[in-house]
PDB file of C-alpha atoms and ligand atoms in Angstrom:
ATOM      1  CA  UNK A   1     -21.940  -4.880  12.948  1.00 95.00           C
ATOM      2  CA  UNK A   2     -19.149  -1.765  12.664  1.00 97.00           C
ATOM      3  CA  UNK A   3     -15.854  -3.406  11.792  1.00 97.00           C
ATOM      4  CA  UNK A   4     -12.341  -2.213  11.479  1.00 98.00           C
ATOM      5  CA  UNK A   5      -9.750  -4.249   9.790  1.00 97.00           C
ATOM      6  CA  UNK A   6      -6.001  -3.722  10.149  1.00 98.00           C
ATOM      7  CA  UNK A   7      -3.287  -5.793   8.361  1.00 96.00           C
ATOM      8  CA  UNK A   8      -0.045  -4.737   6.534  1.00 95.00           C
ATOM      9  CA  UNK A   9       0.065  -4.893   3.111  1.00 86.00           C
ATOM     10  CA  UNK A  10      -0.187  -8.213   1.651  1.00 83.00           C
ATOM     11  CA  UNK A  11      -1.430 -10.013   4.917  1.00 89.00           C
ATOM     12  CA  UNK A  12      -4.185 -11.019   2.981  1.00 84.00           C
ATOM     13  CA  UNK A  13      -6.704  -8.677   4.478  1.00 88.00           C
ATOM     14  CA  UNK A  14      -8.629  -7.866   0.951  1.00 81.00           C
ATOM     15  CA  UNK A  15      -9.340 -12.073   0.718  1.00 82.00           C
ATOM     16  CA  UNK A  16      -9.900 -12.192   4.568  1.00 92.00           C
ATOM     17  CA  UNK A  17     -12.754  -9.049   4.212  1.00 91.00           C
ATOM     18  CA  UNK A  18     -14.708 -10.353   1.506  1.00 88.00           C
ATOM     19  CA  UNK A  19     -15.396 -13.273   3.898  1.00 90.00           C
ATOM     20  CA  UNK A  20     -16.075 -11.198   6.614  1.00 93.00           C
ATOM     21  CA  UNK A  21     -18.792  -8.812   4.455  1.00 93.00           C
ATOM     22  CA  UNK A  22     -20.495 -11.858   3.152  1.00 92.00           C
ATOM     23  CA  UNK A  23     -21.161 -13.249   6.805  1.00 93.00           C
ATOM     24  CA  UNK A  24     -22.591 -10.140   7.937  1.00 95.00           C
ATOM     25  CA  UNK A  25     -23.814  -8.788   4.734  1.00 95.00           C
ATOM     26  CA  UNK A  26     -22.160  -5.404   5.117  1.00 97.00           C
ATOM     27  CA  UNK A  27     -19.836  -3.300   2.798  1.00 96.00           C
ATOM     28  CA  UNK A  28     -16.302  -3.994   2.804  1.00 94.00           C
ATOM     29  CA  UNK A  29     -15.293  -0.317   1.987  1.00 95.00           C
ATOM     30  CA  UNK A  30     -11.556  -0.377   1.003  1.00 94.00           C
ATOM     31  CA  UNK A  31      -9.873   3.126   0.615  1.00 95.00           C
ATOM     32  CA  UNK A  32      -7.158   1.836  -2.251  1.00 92.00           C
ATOM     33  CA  UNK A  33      -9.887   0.206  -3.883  1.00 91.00           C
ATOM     34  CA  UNK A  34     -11.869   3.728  -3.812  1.00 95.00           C
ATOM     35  CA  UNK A  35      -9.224   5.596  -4.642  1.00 95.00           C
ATOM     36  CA  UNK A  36      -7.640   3.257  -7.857  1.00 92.00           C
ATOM     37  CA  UNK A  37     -11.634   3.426  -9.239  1.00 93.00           C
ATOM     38  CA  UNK A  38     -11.217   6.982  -8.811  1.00 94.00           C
ATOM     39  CA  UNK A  39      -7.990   6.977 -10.859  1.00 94.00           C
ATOM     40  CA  UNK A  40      -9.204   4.371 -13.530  1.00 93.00           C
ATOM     41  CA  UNK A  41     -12.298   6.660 -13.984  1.00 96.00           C
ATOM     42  CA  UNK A  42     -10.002  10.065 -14.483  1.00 96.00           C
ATOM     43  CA  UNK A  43     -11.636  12.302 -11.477  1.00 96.00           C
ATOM     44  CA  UNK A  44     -10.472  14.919  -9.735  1.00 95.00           C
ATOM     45  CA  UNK A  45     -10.292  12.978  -6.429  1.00 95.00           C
ATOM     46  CA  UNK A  46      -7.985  10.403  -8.321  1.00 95.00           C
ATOM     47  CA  UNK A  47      -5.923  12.619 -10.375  1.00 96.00           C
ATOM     48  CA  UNK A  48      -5.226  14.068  -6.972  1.00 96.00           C
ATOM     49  CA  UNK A  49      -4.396  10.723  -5.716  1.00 95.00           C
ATOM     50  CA  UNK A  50      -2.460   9.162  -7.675  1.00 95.00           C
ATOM     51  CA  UNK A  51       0.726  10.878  -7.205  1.00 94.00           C
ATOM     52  CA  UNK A  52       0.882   9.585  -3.252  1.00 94.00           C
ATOM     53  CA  UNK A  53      -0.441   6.359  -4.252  1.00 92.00           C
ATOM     54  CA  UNK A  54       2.743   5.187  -7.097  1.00 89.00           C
ATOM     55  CA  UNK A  55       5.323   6.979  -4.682  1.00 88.00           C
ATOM     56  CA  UNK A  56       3.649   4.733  -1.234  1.00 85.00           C
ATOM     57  CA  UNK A  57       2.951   7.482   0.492  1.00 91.00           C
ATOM     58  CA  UNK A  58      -0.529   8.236   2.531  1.00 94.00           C
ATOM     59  CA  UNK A  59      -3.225  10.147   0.516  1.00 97.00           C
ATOM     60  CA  UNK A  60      -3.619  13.533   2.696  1.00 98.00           C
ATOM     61  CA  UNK A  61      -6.129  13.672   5.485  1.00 97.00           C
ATOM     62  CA  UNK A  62      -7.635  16.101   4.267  1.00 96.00           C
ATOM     63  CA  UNK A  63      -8.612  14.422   1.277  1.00 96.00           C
ATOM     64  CA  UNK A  64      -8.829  10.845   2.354  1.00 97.00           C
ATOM     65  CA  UNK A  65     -11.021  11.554   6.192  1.00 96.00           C
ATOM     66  CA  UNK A  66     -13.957  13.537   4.596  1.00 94.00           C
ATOM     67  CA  UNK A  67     -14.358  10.520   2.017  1.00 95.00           C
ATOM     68  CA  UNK A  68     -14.479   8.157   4.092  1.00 96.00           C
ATOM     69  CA  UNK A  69     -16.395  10.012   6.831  1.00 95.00           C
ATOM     70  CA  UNK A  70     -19.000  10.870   3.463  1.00 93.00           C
ATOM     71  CA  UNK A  71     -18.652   7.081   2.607  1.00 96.00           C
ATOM     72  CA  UNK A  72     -20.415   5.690   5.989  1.00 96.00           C
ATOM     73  CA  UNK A  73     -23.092   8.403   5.786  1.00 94.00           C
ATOM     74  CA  UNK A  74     -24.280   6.118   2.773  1.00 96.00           C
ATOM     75  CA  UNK A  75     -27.816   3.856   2.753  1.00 96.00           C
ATOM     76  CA  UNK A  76     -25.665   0.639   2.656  1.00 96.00           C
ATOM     77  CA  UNK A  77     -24.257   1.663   5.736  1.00 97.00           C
ATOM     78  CA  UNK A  78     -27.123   1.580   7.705  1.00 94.00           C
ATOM     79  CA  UNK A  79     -26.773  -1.548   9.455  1.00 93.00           C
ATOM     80  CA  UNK A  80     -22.860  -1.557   9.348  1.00 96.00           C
ATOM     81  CA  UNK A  81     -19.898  -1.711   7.574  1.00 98.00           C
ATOM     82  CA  UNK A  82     -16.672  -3.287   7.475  1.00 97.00           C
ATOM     83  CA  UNK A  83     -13.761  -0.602   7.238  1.00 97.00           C
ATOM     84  CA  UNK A  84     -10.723  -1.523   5.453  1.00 95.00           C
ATOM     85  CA  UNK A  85      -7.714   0.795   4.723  1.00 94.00           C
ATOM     86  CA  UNK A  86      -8.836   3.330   6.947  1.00 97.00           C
ATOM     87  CA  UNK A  87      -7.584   4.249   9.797  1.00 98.00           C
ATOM     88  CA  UNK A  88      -4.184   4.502   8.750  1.00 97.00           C
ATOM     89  CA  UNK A  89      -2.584   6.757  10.754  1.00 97.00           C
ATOM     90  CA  UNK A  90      -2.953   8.056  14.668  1.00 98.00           C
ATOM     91  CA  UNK A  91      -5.255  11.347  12.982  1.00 98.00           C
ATOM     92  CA  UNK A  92      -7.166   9.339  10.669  1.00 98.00           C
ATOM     93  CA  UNK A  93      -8.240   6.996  14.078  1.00 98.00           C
ATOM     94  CA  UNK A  94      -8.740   9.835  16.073  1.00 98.00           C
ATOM     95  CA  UNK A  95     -11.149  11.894  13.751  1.00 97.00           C
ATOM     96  CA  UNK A  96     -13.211   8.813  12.487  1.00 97.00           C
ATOM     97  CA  UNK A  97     -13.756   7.964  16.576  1.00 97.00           C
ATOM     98  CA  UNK A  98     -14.983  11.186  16.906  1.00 97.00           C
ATOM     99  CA  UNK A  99     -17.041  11.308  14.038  1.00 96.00           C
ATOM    100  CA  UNK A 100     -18.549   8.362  15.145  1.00 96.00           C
ATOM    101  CA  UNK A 101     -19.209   8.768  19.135  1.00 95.00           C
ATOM    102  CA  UNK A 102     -21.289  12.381  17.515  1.00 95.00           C
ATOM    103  CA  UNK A 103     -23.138  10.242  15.237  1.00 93.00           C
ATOM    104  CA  UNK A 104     -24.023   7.774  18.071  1.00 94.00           C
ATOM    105  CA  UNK A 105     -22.394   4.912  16.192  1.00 94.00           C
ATOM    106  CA  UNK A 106     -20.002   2.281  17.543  1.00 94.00           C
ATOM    107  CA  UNK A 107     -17.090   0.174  16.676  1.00 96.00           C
ATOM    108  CA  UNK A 108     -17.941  -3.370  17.788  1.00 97.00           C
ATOM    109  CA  UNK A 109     -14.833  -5.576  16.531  1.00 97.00           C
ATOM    110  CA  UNK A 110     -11.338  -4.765  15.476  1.00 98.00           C
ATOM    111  CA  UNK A 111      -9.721  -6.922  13.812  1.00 98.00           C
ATOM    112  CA  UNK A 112      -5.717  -7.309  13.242  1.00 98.00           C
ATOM    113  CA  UNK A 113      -3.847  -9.628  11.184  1.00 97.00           C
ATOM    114  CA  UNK A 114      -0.447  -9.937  12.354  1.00 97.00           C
ATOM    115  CA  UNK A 115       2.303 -10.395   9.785  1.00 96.00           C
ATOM    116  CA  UNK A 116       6.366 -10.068   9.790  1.00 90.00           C
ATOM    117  CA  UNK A 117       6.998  -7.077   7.324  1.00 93.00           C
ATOM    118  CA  UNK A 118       9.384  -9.827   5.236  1.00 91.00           C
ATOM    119  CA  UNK A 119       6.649 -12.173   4.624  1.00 92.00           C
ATOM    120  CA  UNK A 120       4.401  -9.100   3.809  1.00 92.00           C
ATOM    121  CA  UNK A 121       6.955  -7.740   1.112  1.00 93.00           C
ATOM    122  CA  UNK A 122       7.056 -11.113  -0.677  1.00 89.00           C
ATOM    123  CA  UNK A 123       3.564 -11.531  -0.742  1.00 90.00           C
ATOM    124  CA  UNK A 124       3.004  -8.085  -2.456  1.00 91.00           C
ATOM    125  CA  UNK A 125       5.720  -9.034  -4.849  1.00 93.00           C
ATOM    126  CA  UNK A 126       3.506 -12.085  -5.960  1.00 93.00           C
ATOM    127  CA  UNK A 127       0.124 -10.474  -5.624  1.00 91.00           C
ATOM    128  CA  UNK A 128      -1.521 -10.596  -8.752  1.00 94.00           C
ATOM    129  CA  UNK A 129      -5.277  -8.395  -9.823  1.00 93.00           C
ATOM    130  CA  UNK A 130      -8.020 -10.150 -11.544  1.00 95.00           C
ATOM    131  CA  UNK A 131      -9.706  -7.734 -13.766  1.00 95.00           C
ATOM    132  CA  UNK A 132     -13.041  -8.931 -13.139  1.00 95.00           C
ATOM    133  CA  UNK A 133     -12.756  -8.952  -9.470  1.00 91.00           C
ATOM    134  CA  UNK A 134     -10.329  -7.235  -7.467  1.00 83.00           C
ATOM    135  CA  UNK A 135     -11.041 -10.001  -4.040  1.00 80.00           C
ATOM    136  CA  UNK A 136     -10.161 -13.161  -6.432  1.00 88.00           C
ATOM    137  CA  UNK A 137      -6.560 -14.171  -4.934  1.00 86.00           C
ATOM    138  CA  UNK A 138      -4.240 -14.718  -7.152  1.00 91.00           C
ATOM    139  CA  UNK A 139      -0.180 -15.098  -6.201  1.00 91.00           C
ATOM    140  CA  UNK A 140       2.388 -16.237  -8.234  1.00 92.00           C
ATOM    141  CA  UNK A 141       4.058 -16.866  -4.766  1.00 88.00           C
ATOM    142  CA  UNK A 142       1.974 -18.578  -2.967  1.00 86.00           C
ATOM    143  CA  UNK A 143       0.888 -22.421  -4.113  1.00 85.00           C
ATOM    144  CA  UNK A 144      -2.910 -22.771  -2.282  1.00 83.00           C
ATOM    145  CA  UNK A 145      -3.711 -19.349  -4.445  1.00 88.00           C
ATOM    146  CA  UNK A 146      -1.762 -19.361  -7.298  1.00 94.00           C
ATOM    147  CA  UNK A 147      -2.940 -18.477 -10.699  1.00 97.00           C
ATOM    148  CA  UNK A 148      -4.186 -20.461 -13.641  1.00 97.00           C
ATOM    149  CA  UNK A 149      -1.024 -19.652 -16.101  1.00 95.00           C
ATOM    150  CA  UNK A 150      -1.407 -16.242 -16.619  1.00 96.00           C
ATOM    151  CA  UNK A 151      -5.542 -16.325 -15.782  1.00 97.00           C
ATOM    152  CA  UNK A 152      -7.626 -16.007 -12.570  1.00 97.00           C
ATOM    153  CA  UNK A 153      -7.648 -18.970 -10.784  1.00 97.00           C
ATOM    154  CA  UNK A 154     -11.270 -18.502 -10.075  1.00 96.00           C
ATOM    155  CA  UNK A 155     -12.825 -16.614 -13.019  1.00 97.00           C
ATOM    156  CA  UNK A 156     -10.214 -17.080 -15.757  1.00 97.00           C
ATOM    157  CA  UNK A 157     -10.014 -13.316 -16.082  1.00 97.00           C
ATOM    158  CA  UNK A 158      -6.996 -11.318 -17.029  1.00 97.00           C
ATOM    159  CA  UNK A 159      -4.836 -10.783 -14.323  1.00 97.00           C
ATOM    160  CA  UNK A 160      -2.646  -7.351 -14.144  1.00 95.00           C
ATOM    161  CA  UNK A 161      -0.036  -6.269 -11.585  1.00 94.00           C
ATOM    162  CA  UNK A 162      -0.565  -2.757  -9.406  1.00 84.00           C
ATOM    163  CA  UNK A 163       2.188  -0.275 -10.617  1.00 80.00           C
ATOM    164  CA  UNK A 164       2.844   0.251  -6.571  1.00 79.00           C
ATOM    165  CA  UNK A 165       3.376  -3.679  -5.686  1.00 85.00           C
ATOM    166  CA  UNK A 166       6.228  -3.896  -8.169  1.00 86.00           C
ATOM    167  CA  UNK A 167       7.993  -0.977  -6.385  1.00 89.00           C
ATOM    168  CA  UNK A 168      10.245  -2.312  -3.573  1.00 90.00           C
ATOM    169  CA  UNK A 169      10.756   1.241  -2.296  1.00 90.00           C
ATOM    170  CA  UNK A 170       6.895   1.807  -1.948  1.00 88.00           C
ATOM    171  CA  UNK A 171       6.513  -0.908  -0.286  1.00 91.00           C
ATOM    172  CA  UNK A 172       9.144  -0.091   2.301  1.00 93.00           C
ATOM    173  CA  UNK A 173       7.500   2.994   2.448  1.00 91.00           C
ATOM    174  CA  UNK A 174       4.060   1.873   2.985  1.00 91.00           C
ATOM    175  CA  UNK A 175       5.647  -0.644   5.150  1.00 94.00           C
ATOM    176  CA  UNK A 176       7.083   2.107   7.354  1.00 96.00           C
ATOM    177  CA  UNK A 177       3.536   3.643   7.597  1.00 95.00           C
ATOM    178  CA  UNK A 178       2.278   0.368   8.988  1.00 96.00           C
ATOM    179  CA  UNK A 179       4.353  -0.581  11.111  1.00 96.00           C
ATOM    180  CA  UNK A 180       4.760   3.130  12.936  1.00 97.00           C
ATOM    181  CA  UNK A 181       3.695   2.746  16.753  1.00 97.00           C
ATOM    182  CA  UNK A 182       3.647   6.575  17.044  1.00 98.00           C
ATOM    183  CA  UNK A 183       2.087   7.961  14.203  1.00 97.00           C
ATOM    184  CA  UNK A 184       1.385   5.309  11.752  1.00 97.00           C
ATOM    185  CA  UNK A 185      -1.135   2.539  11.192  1.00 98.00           C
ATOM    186  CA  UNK A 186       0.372   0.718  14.541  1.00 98.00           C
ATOM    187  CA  UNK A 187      -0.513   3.893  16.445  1.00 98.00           C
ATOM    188  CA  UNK A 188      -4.441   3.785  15.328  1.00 98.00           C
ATOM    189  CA  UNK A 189      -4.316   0.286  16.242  1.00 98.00           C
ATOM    190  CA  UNK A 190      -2.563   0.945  19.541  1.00 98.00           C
ATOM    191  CA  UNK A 191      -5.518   3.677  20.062  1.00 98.00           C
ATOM    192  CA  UNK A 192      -8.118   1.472  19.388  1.00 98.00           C
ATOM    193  CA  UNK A 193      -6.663  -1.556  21.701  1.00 98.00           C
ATOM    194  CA  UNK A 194      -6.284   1.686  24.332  1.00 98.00           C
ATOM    195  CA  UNK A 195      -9.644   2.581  23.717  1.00 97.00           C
ATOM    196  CA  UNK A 196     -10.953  -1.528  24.148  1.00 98.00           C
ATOM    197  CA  UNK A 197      -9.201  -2.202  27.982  1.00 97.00           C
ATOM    198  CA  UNK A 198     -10.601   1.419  29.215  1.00 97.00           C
ATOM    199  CA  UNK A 199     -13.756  -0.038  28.319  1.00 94.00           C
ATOM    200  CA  UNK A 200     -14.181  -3.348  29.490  1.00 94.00           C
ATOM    201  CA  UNK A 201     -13.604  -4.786  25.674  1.00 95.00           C
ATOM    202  CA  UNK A 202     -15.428  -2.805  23.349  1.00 96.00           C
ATOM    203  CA  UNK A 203     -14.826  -2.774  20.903  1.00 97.00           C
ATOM    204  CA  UNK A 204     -13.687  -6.468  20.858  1.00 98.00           C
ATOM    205  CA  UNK A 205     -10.238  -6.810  19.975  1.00 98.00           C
ATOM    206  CA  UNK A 206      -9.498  -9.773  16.976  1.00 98.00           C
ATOM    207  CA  UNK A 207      -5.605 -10.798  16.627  1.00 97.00           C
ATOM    208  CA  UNK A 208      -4.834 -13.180  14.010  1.00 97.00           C
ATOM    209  CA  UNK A 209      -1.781 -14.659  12.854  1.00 97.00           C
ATOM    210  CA  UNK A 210      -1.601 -14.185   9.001  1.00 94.00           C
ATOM    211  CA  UNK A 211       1.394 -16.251   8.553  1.00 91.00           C
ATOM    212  CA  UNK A 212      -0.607 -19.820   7.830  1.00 90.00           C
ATOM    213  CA  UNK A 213      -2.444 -20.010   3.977  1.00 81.00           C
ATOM    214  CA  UNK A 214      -5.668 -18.292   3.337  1.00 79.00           C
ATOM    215  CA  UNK A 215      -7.684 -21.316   4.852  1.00 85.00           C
ATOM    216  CA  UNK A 216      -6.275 -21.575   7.999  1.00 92.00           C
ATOM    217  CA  UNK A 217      -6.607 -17.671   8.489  1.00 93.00           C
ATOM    218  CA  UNK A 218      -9.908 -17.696   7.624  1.00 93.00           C
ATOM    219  CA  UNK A 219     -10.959 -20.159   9.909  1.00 95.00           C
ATOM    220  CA  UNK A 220      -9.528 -19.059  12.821  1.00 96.00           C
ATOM    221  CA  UNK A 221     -11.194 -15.496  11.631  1.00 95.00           C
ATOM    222  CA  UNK A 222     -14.635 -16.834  12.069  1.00 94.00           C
ATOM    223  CA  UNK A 223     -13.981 -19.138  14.925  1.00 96.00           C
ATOM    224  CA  UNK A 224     -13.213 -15.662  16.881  1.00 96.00           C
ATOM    225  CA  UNK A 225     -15.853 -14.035  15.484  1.00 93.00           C
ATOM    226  CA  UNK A 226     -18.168 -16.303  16.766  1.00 91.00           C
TER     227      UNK A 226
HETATM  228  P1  AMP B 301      -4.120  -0.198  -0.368  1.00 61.07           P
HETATM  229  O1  AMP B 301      -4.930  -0.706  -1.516  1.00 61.07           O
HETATM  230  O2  AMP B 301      -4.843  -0.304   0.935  1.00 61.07           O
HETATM  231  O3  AMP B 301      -2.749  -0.786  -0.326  1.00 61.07           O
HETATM  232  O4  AMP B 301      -3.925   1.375  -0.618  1.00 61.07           O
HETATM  233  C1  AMP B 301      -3.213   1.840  -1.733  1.00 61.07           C
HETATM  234  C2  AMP B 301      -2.749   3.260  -1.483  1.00 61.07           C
HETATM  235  O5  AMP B 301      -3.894   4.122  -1.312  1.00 61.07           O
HETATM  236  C3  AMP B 301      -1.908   3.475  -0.231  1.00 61.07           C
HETATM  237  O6  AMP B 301      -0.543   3.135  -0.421  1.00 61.07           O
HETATM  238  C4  AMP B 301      -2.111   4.973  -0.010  1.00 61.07           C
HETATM  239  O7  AMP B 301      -1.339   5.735  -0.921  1.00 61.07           O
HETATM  240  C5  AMP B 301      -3.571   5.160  -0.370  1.00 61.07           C
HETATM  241  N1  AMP B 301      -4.415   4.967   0.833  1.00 61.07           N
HETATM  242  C6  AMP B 301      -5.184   3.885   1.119  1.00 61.07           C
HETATM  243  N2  AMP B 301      -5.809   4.044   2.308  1.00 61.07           N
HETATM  244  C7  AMP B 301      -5.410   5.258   2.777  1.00 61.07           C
HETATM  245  C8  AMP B 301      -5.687   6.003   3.953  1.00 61.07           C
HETATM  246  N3  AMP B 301      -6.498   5.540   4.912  1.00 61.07           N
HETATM  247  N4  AMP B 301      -5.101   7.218   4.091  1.00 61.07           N
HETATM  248  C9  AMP B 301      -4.294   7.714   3.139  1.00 61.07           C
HETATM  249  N5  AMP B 301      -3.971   7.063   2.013  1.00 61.07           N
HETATM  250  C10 AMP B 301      -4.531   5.843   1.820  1.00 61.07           C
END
């Protein structure tokens, strides 16, 4: 099962993937998540990075498509994946559909969670890291998931705060990516929706309203999927 997953920022689509990767046992590959290792670990690829990442703007293409494209080619792959982060932009949707219709491979289910950019803004406000595991949900905003005092709520691990969720001007900026219907994240989405009605529904197009709590979102996620 080939999966794409779009949501803005903070509609919960880190907590909503790890579901979907354990029901199909496939990788939930997350470009921030590759990228921030990168940084943590002091490589090229991140010290590259990292600059775009604190001010909210998009990693290049040139840097980001090639890693990802690189990423799928890997043994865990093989029977599918679960995309997350990537496409975000009109190129980035284009060149990974083309990549995959050469390699034979197809996109079976988009998913979208739909989220007013307010809502979104708060919620990365309260978002809050567990050290241990980056998919335990933590937000000092949000009762159902907030955290033990200053602790995971579901490991008791440390719990930090990324440097760009704390920045209300990268997330207006990452924000404006998103919600972009010509170039942005909204115009990859747009593509693939395009791409679904020219051919009678694949790949099978999954909107979700991310504006209930984490349950309620999650059930309706796997009621859809079937
Ligand atoms: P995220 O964890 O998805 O919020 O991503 C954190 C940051 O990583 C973004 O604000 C971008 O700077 C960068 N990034 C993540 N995915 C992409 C992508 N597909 N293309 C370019 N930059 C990306």
């Amino acid at each position: 099962m080939n999966i794409l997953f779009f949501g803005p920022n903070g509609s919960g689509k880190g907590t909503q993937g790890a579901i979907v990767k354990e029901k199909y046992g496939i990788p939930h590959i997350e470009t921030g998540v590759i990228f921030r290792e990168n940084i943590s670990k002091g490589t090229a690829l991140g010290k590259e990075a990292k600059g775009y990442i604190d001010r909210g703007e998009l990693v290049p293409d040139s840097i980001t498509i090639p890693m990802i494209l690189d990423r799928l080619k890997q043994s865990d792959c093989k029977n599918g994946w679960l995309l997350d982060g990537f496409p975000r932009n009109l190129t980035q949707a284009q060149e990974l559909d083309k990549a995959l219709g050469k390699a034979g491979i197809k996109t079976d289910v988009v998913i979208e969670i739909v989220l007013d950019r307010e809502i979104a803004k708060n919620r990365i406000m309260g978002r809050r890291l567990c050290v241990k595991d980056n998919n335990h949900p933590n937000n000092i905003f949000i009762d159902a998931i907030k955290p033990n005092g200053d602790k995971c709520r579901v490991c008791g691990g440390d719990l930090k705060t990324r440097s760009d969720d704390q920045d209300e001007g990268a997330i207006d900026k990452r924000h404006n990516i998103y919600y972009d219907p010509k170039t942005g994240t909204m115009a990859a989405i747009i593509y693939f929706k395009n791409l679904s009605a020219k051919s009678k529904g694949a790949p099978r197009i999954i909107e979700l309203n991310g504006k209930p709590g984490v349950k309620e979102v999650s059930a309706d996620l796997l009621k859809k999927l079937g």
